[in-house]
Amino acid sequence: MPRFLSMVRIDEQNLASEAPDPDFEARMGALFEEITKAGVMLETAGLTPTSQGTRVTWEDGKLSYTDGPFTETKEVVGGYAITQCKDMAEALEWTKRFLEIHPKNWTVTSEVREIAES
């Protein structure tokens, strides 16, 4: 079965100021339990802020390093999930369910791509 990478994108400069509703973590925990029991979730995690990261670029035969935060970037990857699904449609269904758990006033984007197997 194919594996999929879901990159959860957020705008670090415009994060919601208020905390999510009290049931948010319970809903997320229930979905993670369901997706894990279904054998779909292989790995997931959030990422530290870009202020704690470094970009490494290869250009014109030279490496350059840029320490975060990366203020010129509107959206950054804030987390990821690796799933194993029968097809893209199933991967998108799980992603839809993940996004719908978030508060309505949040903006969260998830880019889903199949992992190329060699």
XYZ file of C-alpha atoms in Angstrom:
118
model
C 0.000 0.000 0.000
C 1.280 3.480 -0.791
C 2.519 5.834 1.897
C 1.599 9.514 2.020
C 3.241 12.538 3.617
C 0.900 15.175 4.957
C 2.673 18.481 5.671
C 0.639 20.675 7.993
C 1.223 24.312 7.082
C 0.625 27.246 9.392
C 1.280 30.986 9.309
C 3.568 31.544 12.309
C 3.017 35.306 12.114
C -0.774 34.988 12.494
C -1.408 32.169 14.949
C -4.746 32.269 16.758
C -4.357 34.283 19.952
C -6.947 32.412 21.973
C -6.524 28.826 23.104
C -8.600 26.163 21.362
C -11.815 25.009 22.997
C -11.371 22.538 25.878
C -12.520 19.576 23.770
C -9.936 20.132 21.012
C -7.255 17.876 22.498
C -9.795 15.154 23.292
C -11.106 15.219 19.696
C -7.570 15.115 18.302
C -6.620 12.272 20.645
C -9.693 10.273 19.601
C -8.882 10.735 15.898
C -5.242 9.731 16.429
C -6.382 6.638 18.322
C -8.815 5.726 15.526
C -6.322 6.288 12.702
C -3.640 4.307 14.566
C -5.986 1.369 15.283
C -6.991 1.387 11.598
C -3.325 0.784 10.735
C -3.127 4.013 8.738
C -0.952 6.263 10.932
C 2.732 5.394 10.728
C 4.179 8.544 12.305
C 3.136 12.071 13.237
C 4.639 15.025 15.093
C 4.558 18.762 15.431
C 7.668 20.827 14.695
C 9.374 23.503 16.774
C 9.002 27.129 15.598
C 11.178 28.317 12.718
C 13.032 30.517 15.222
C 14.710 27.292 16.342
C 15.515 26.082 12.816
C 18.139 26.600 10.134
C 17.704 26.499 6.357
C 20.540 24.990 4.361
C 20.660 26.022 0.685
C 22.797 24.661 -2.156
C 23.184 27.282 -4.888
C 25.903 27.890 -7.474
C 28.041 25.146 -5.953
C 28.001 26.688 -2.463
C 26.184 25.977 0.780
C 24.585 28.768 2.764
C 22.903 28.642 6.165
C 20.061 30.877 7.312
C 18.959 30.801 10.942
C 15.256 31.225 11.699
C 12.812 32.699 12.143
C 11.969 32.826 8.476
C 9.823 35.962 8.414
C 9.845 36.225 4.612
C 7.843 32.992 4.454
C 4.119 33.280 5.074
C 3.417 29.565 5.556
C 5.758 27.084 7.205
C 5.486 23.379 7.911
C 4.286 23.142 11.510
C 3.902 19.372 11.637
C 3.636 16.243 9.560
C 2.067 12.810 9.351
C 3.102 9.732 7.428
C 0.178 7.471 6.636
C -0.316 4.262 4.701
C -3.554 4.301 2.728
C -5.024 2.334 -0.151
C -5.050 5.455 -2.355
C -4.997 9.250 -2.425
C -8.755 9.403 -1.796
C -8.350 7.631 1.545
C -5.378 9.834 2.479
C -7.457 12.929 1.701
C -10.392 11.638 3.767
C -8.184 11.248 6.857
C -6.673 14.689 6.207
C -10.143 16.235 5.928
C -11.107 14.714 9.268
C -7.883 16.011 10.848
C -8.463 19.565 9.604
C -12.144 19.644 10.621
C -11.179 19.024 14.266
C -9.456 22.420 14.446
C -11.333 25.527 15.659
C -13.199 27.366 12.908
C -11.194 30.584 13.454
C -7.844 28.826 12.756
C -6.224 28.620 9.332
C -4.464 25.299 8.823
C -3.455 23.845 5.452
C -2.331 20.299 4.812
C -0.439 19.341 1.674
C -0.790 15.608 0.946
C 1.681 13.879 -1.357
C 2.371 10.243 -2.105
C 5.850 9.120 -1.082
C 7.763 7.872 -4.142
C 8.869 4.313 -3.468
C 11.977 3.104 -5.270
